[in-house]
PDB file of C-alpha atoms and ligand atoms in Angstrom:
ATOM      1  CA  MET A  78     180.688  91.088 102.592  1.00 87.00           C
ATOM      2  CA  VAL A  79     182.787  94.135 103.371  1.00 96.00           C
ATOM      3  CA  ALA A  80     183.165  96.552 100.418  1.00 98.00           C
ATOM      4  CA  VAL A  81     186.677  97.912  99.999  1.00 98.00           C
ATOM      5  CA  GLY A  82     187.736 100.355  97.291  1.00 98.00           C
ATOM      6  CA  VAL A  83     191.139 100.517  95.618  1.00 98.00           C
ATOM      7  CA  ILE A  84     192.241 103.732  93.884  1.00 98.00           C
ATOM      8  CA  ALA A  85     192.780 102.387  90.376  1.00 98.00           C
ATOM      9  CA  PHE A  86     194.513 104.984  88.213  1.00 98.00           C
ATOM     10  CA  GLN A  87     198.076 103.761  88.120  1.00 96.00           C
ATOM     11  CA  GLY A  88     200.374 101.373  89.946  1.00 95.00           C
ATOM     12  CA  ASP A  89     199.711  98.037  91.516  1.00 93.00           C
ATOM     13  CA  PHE A  90     195.960  98.256  92.154  1.00 98.00           C
ATOM     14  CA  GLN A  91     195.093  94.956  90.438  1.00 98.00           C
ATOM     15  CA  ARG A  92     197.066  92.852  92.933  1.00 98.00           C
ATOM     16  CA  HIS A  93     195.395  94.609  95.858  1.00 98.00           C
ATOM     17  CA  LEU A  94     191.963  93.841  94.363  1.00 98.00           C
ATOM     18  CA  GLU A  95     192.969  90.183  93.997  1.00 98.00           C
ATOM     19  CA  VAL A  96     194.279  89.804  97.561  1.00 98.00           C
ATOM     20  CA  LEU A  97     191.194  91.490  99.030  1.00 98.00           C
ATOM     21  CA  ARG A  98     188.879  89.229  96.989  1.00 98.00           C
ATOM     22  CA  ARG A  99     190.851  86.155  98.052  1.00 97.00           C
ATOM     23  CA  LEU A 100     190.167  87.187 101.669  1.00 97.00           C
ATOM     24  CA  GLY A 101     186.430  87.424 100.969  1.00 97.00           C
ATOM     25  CA  ALA A 102     186.028  91.180 100.568  1.00 98.00           C
ATOM     26  CA  GLU A 103     184.026  92.829  97.814  1.00 98.00           C
ATOM     27  CA  ALA A 104     186.884  94.804  96.272  1.00 98.00           C
ATOM     28  CA  ARG A 105     186.017  97.605  93.832  1.00 98.00           C
ATOM     29  CA  SER A 106     188.111  99.901  91.645  1.00 98.00           C
ATOM     30  CA  VAL A 107     187.686 103.576  92.486  1.00 98.00           C
ATOM     31  CA  ARG A 108     188.224 106.267  89.845  1.00 98.00           C
ATOM     32  CA  ARG A 109     185.283 108.607  90.470  1.00 98.00           C
ATOM     33  CA  PRO A 110     183.965 110.280  93.646  1.00 98.00           C
ATOM     34  CA  GLU A 111     180.619 108.396  93.428  1.00 98.00           C
ATOM     35  CA  GLU A 112     182.533 105.148  93.748  1.00 98.00           C
ATOM     36  CA  LEU A 113     183.455 106.049  97.332  1.00 98.00           C
ATOM     37  CA  GLU A 114     179.844 105.516  98.368  1.00 98.00           C
ATOM     38  CA  GLY A 115     179.162 102.516 100.555  1.00 97.00           C
ATOM     39  CA  LEU A 116     182.817 101.637 101.101  1.00 98.00           C
ATOM     40  CA  ALA A 117     184.028 100.280 104.442  1.00 98.00           C
ATOM     41  CA  GLY A 118     187.668 100.960 103.548  1.00 98.00           C
ATOM     42  CA  LEU A 119     189.974 102.326 100.865  1.00 98.00           C
ATOM     43  CA  VAL A 120     193.392 101.242  99.559  1.00 98.00           C
ATOM     44  CA  ILE A 121     195.846 103.634  97.905  1.00 98.00           C
ATOM     45  CA  PRO A 122     198.349 101.428  96.062  1.00 98.00           C
ATOM     46  CA  GLY A 123     202.025 101.725  95.263  1.00 97.00           C
ATOM     47  CA  GLY A 124     203.068 103.185  91.942  1.00 97.00           C
ATOM     48  CA  GLU A 125     204.140 106.728  91.177  1.00 97.00           C
ATOM     49  CA  SER A 126     202.825 109.095  93.823  1.00 98.00           C
ATOM     50  CA  THR A 127     203.027 112.219  91.637  1.00 98.00           C
ATOM     51  CA  THR A 128     200.943 110.545  88.910  1.00 98.00           C
ATOM     52  CA  ILE A 129     198.379 109.063  91.294  1.00 98.00           C
ATOM     53  CA  GLY A 130     198.047 112.391  93.129  1.00 98.00           C
ATOM     54  CA  LEU A 131     197.562 114.353  89.902  1.00 98.00           C
ATOM     55  CA  LEU A 132     194.999 111.885  88.578  1.00 98.00           C
ATOM     56  CA  MET A 133     193.118 111.936  91.883  1.00 98.00           C
ATOM     57  CA  GLU A 134     192.990 115.704  91.605  1.00 98.00           C
ATOM     58  CA  ARG A 135     191.972 115.669  87.932  1.00 98.00           C
ATOM     59  CA  PHE A 136     189.161 113.165  88.551  1.00 98.00           C
ATOM     60  CA  GLY A 137     187.870 115.135  91.518  1.00 98.00           C
ATOM     61  CA  LEU A 138     188.867 112.548  94.109  1.00 98.00           C
ATOM     62  CA  LEU A 139     191.410 114.437  96.166  1.00 98.00           C
ATOM     63  CA  HIS A 140     189.041 116.405  98.392  1.00 98.00           C
ATOM     64  CA  PRO A 141     186.395 113.656  98.753  1.00 98.00           C
ATOM     65  CA  VAL A 142     189.061 111.107  99.739  1.00 98.00           C
ATOM     66  CA  ARG A 143     190.638 113.523 102.211  1.00 98.00           C
ATOM     67  CA  ASN A 144     187.211 114.128 103.721  1.00 98.00           C
ATOM     68  CA  VAL A 145     186.230 110.477 104.100  1.00 98.00           C
ATOM     69  CA  ILE A 146     189.598 109.719 105.741  1.00 98.00           C
ATOM     70  CA  ARG A 147     189.108 112.640 108.149  1.00 98.00           C
ATOM     71  CA  GLU A 148     185.633 111.305 108.897  1.00 98.00           C
ATOM     72  CA  GLY A 149     187.220 107.971 109.884  1.00 98.00           C
ATOM     73  CA  LEU A 150     187.099 105.708 106.808  1.00 98.00           C
ATOM     74  CA  PRO A 151     189.858 103.086 107.213  1.00 98.00           C
ATOM     75  CA  VAL A 152     192.626 103.619 104.654  1.00 98.00           C
ATOM     76  CA  LEU A 153     195.633 101.514 103.687  1.00 98.00           C
ATOM     77  CA  GLY A 154     198.405 103.369 101.843  1.00 98.00           C
ATOM     78  CA  THR A 155     201.257 101.293 100.451  1.00 98.00           C
ATOM     79  CA  CYS A 156     204.490 102.843  99.178  1.00 97.00           C
ATOM     80  CA  ALA A 157     203.262 105.644  96.853  1.00 98.00           C
ATOM     81  CA  GLY A 158     200.012 105.418  98.841  1.00 98.00           C
ATOM     82  CA  ALA A 159     201.936 106.134 102.053  1.00 98.00           C
ATOM     83  CA  ILE A 160     203.580 109.129 100.351  1.00 98.00           C
ATOM     84  CA  LEU A 161     200.145 110.476  99.400  1.00 98.00           C
ATOM     85  CA  LEU A 162     198.894 110.092 102.982  1.00 98.00           C
ATOM     86  CA  ALA A 163     201.931 111.764 104.596  1.00 98.00           C
ATOM     87  CA  ARG A 164     201.448 115.216 106.052  1.00 98.00           C
ATOM     88  CA  GLU A 165     204.920 116.241 104.823  1.00 98.00           C
ATOM     89  CA  ILE A 166     206.878 114.969 101.808  1.00 98.00           C
ATOM     90  CA  GLU A 167     210.505 116.080 101.990  1.00 98.00           C
ATOM     91  CA  GLU A 168     211.570 118.485  99.261  1.00 97.00           C
ATOM     92  CA  SER A 169     208.336 118.101  97.330  1.00 96.00           C
ATOM     93  CA  SER A 170     205.279 120.239  96.777  1.00 96.00           C
ATOM     94  CA  GLN A 171     203.410 117.502  94.918  1.00 98.00           C
ATOM     95  CA  VAL A 172     199.644 117.107  95.187  1.00 98.00           C
ATOM     96  CA  HIS A 173     198.818 114.794  98.096  1.00 98.00           C
ATOM     97  CA  LEU A 174     196.285 114.053 100.825  1.00 98.00           C
ATOM     98  CA  GLY A 175     198.353 114.949 103.888  1.00 98.00           C
ATOM     99  CA  THR A 176     196.021 113.252 106.370  1.00 98.00           C
ATOM    100  CA  LEU A 177     198.604 111.182 108.299  1.00 98.00           C
ATOM    101  CA  ASP A 178     200.984 112.966 110.647  1.00 98.00           C
ATOM    102  CA  ILE A 179     204.270 111.575 109.327  1.00 98.00           C
ATOM    103  CA  ARG A 180     207.172 113.013 107.334  1.00 98.00           C
ATOM    104  CA  ILE A 181     208.402 110.904 104.410  1.00 98.00           C
ATOM    105  CA  ARG A 182     211.335 110.975 101.963  1.00 97.00           C
ATOM    106  CA  ARG A 183     210.764 109.564  98.481  1.00 97.00           C
ATOM    107  CA  ASN A 184     213.168 107.100  96.821  1.00 93.00           C
ATOM    108  CA  ALA A 185     215.180 107.057 100.010  1.00 93.00           C
ATOM    109  CA  TYR A 186     217.096 103.800  99.655  1.00 86.00           C
ATOM    110  CA  GLY A 187     219.466 104.812  96.836  1.00 74.00           C
ATOM    111  CA  ARG A 188     219.770 103.721  93.248  1.00 66.00           C
ATOM    112  CA  GLN A 189     221.878 100.576  93.609  1.00 57.00           C
ATOM    113  CA  ILE A 190     219.369  99.066  95.964  1.00 65.00           C
ATOM    114  CA  ASP A 191     216.294 100.545  94.316  1.00 78.00           C
ATOM    115  CA  SER A 192     214.429  97.362  95.106  1.00 89.00           C
ATOM    116  CA  PHE A 193     214.993  94.686  97.726  1.00 91.00           C
ATOM    117  CA  ASP A 194     213.206  92.102  99.853  1.00 92.00           C
ATOM    118  CA  ALA A 195     213.442  92.114 103.620  1.00 92.00           C
ATOM    119  CA  SER A 196     212.045  90.067 106.444  1.00 91.00           C
ATOM    120  CA  LEU A 197     210.366  92.400 108.902  1.00 91.00           C
ATOM    121  CA  SER A 198     209.394  91.895 112.468  1.00 84.00           C
ATOM    122  CA  PHE A 199     205.710  92.712 112.587  1.00 83.00           C
ATOM    123  CA  THR A 200     203.453  93.219 115.588  1.00 75.00           C
ATOM    124  CA  GLU A 201     199.733  93.509 114.906  1.00 71.00           C
ATOM    125  CA  ASP A 202     199.054  95.434 118.094  1.00 61.00           C
ATOM    126  CA  GLU A 203     200.931  96.700 121.103  1.00 57.00           C
ATOM    127  CA  ASP A 204     200.528  93.443 123.061  1.00 64.00           C
ATOM    128  CA  GLY A 205     200.873  90.982 120.175  1.00 66.00           C
ATOM    129  CA  ALA A 206     203.774  88.626 119.539  1.00 71.00           C
ATOM    130  CA  GLU A 207     206.325  89.635 116.912  1.00 75.00           C
ATOM    131  CA  GLN A 208     206.166  87.653 113.675  1.00 78.00           C
ATOM    132  CA  PRO A 209     208.395  87.936 110.613  1.00 86.00           C
ATOM    133  CA  ILE A 210     206.615  89.303 107.561  1.00 90.00           C
ATOM    134  CA  PRO A 211     208.093  89.570 104.050  1.00 92.00           C
ATOM    135  CA  GLY A 212     208.442  93.044 102.564  1.00 93.00           C
ATOM    136  CA  VAL A 213     209.103  93.941  98.924  1.00 95.00           C
ATOM    137  CA  PHE A 214     210.600  97.442  98.715  1.00 95.00           C
ATOM    138  CA  ILE A 215     210.496  99.072  95.260  1.00 95.00           C
ATOM    139  CA  ARG A 216     212.038 102.560  95.032  1.00 94.00           C
ATOM    140  CA  ALA A 217     210.688 102.810  98.527  1.00 96.00           C
ATOM    141  CA  PRO A 218     210.219 105.905 100.635  1.00 97.00           C
ATOM    142  CA  ARG A 219     211.520 106.253 104.181  1.00 97.00           C
ATOM    143  CA  ILE A 220     209.414 107.573 107.039  1.00 98.00           C
ATOM    144  CA  THR A 221     211.635 110.145 108.726  1.00 98.00           C
ATOM    145  CA  ALA A 222     209.379 111.500 111.486  1.00 98.00           C
ATOM    146  CA  LEU A 223     206.261 110.375 113.305  1.00 98.00           C
ATOM    147  CA  GLY A 224     203.683 112.709 114.790  1.00 98.00           C
ATOM    148  CA  ALA A 225     201.978 112.196 118.127  1.00 97.00           C
ATOM    149  CA  GLY A 226     200.035 108.977 118.431  1.00 97.00           C
ATOM    150  CA  VAL A 227     201.480 107.318 115.312  1.00 98.00           C
ATOM    151  CA  LEU A 228     202.399 103.719 116.211  1.00 95.00           C
ATOM    152  CA  THR A 229     205.162 101.715 114.535  1.00 94.00           C
ATOM    153  CA  LEU A 230     203.999  98.146 113.822  1.00 92.00           C
ATOM    154  CA  ALA A 231     207.138  97.102 111.906  1.00 92.00           C
ATOM    155  CA  ALA A 232     210.598  98.584 111.425  1.00 92.00           C
ATOM    156  CA  LEU A 233     213.604  97.945 109.191  1.00 92.00           C
ATOM    157  CA  ASN A 234     217.020  98.905 110.588  1.00 89.00           C
ATOM    158  CA  GLY A 235     215.315 101.355 112.909  1.00 90.00           C
ATOM    159  CA  ASP A 236     213.097 102.949 110.244  1.00 93.00           C
ATOM    160  CA  PRO A 237     209.340 102.551 110.706  1.00 96.00           C
ATOM    161  CA  VAL A 238     207.947 100.660 107.688  1.00 97.00           C
ATOM    162  CA  VAL A 239     204.408  99.928 108.933  1.00 96.00           C
ATOM    163  CA  VAL A 240     202.725 102.701 110.896  1.00 97.00           C
ATOM    164  CA  ARG A 241     199.218 103.220 112.101  1.00 97.00           C
ATOM    165  CA  LYS A 242     197.241 106.035 113.586  1.00 98.00           C
ATOM    166  CA  GLU A 243     193.588 105.299 114.233  1.00 98.00           C
ATOM    167  CA  ASN A 244     191.943 104.611 110.835  1.00 98.00           C
ATOM    168  CA  GLN A 245     195.126 105.119 108.773  1.00 98.00           C
ATOM    169  CA  LEU A 246     197.626 102.322 108.051  1.00 98.00           C
ATOM    170  CA  ALA A 247     200.698 103.166 105.959  1.00 98.00           C
ATOM    171  CA  LEU A 248     203.475 100.902 104.651  1.00 98.00           C
ATOM    172  CA  THR A 249     206.623 101.797 102.741  1.00 98.00           C
ATOM    173  CA  PHE A 250     206.663  98.429 100.936  1.00 97.00           C
ATOM    174  CA  HIS A 251     204.342  96.299  98.772  1.00 96.00           C
ATOM    175  CA  PRO A 252     202.411  93.720 100.840  1.00 95.00           C
ATOM    176  CA  GLU A 253     200.345  92.636  97.806  1.00 95.00           C
ATOM    177  CA  LEU A 254     203.323  91.062  96.028  1.00 95.00           C
ATOM    178  CA  THR A 255     203.948  88.252  98.504  1.00 92.00           C
ATOM    179  CA  GLY A 256     201.695  85.357  99.432  1.00 88.00           C
ATOM    180  CA  ASP A 257     201.460  86.735 102.963  1.00 91.00           C
ATOM    181  CA  ALA A 258     198.063  88.394 103.409  1.00 93.00           C
ATOM    182  CA  ARG A 259     198.407  89.443 107.043  1.00 92.00           C
ATOM    183  CA  ILE A 260     198.554  93.172 106.281  1.00 95.00           C
ATOM    184  CA  HIS A 261     195.364  92.945 104.222  1.00 97.00           C
ATOM    185  CA  ARG A 262     193.735  90.826 106.928  1.00 95.00           C
ATOM    186  CA  LEU A 263     194.705  93.408 109.548  1.00 94.00           C
ATOM    187  CA  PHE A 264     193.251  96.114 107.315  1.00 97.00           C
ATOM    188  CA  LEU A 265     189.998  94.215 106.753  1.00 97.00           C
ATOM    189  CA  GLY A 266     189.759  93.911 110.542  1.00 96.00           C
ATOM    190  CA  MET A 267     189.914  97.727 110.684  1.00 97.00           C
ATOM    191  CA  CYS A 268     187.154  97.926 108.013  1.00 97.00           C
ATOM    192  CA  ALA A 269     184.803  95.521 109.792  1.00 93.00           C
ATOM    193  CA  PRO A 270     185.628  95.835 113.465  1.00 80.00           C
TER     194      PRO A 270
HETATM  195  N1  LIG B 210     209.094 105.951  94.154  1.00 81.73           N
HETATM  196  C1  LIG B 210     207.667 106.038  94.096  1.00 81.73           C
HETATM  197  C2  LIG B 210     207.181 107.452  94.418  1.00 81.73           C
HETATM  198  O1  LIG B 210     207.931 108.244  94.855  1.00 81.73           O
HETATM  199  C3  LIG B 210     207.032 105.048  95.053  1.00 81.73           C
HETATM  200  C4  LIG B 210     207.419 103.653  94.657  1.00 81.73           C
HETATM  201  C5  LIG B 210     206.377 102.618  94.911  1.00 81.73           C
HETATM  202  O2  LIG B 210     205.208 102.906  95.154  1.00 81.73           O
HETATM  203  N2  LIG B 210     206.788 101.378  94.802  1.00 81.73           N
HETATM  204  O3  LIG B 210     206.052 107.744  94.218  1.00 81.73           O
END
């Protein structure tokens, strides 16, 4: 069984644990650096990126998590998790990991449409067929620039909403809130190649 950790301070970590368990993974909450040991992958959930970042720092997880990602541990960052992974967060100096070469803008879809559902065209790899995938966007960020080698796996009106570079997969929406587990399955494939 592949062991996958979920950063479990704040936000929607419980649903990620449930989806991963439903797919047969051994999903564990991570709140302390020791809990990173033996993991084949790590999920950083949606929620409030400033809060999650500060708690990761306070509990001594920021540097260890940054290191394991740099060493190649597969990571899935969703919404706030994608913000924490981004190298650059527009107009913010908040605590974050900065391991993924993207620029991101928080709360980028305006107040009236704070939250919305969209059907996204998703391609698992460069050669794969496109399939619609449901996306739940909640006060979602927008990826505004991609560094070299960052692939777009799904886009919404021209904005990348699922991106991947090597061991890092980042989404601007919440894949754990729909019955569609393809994102988690793709991620588990990265954890147990
Ligand atoms: N707006 C949140 C932030 O900036 C992200 C929202 C989410 O994770 N659903 O951290």
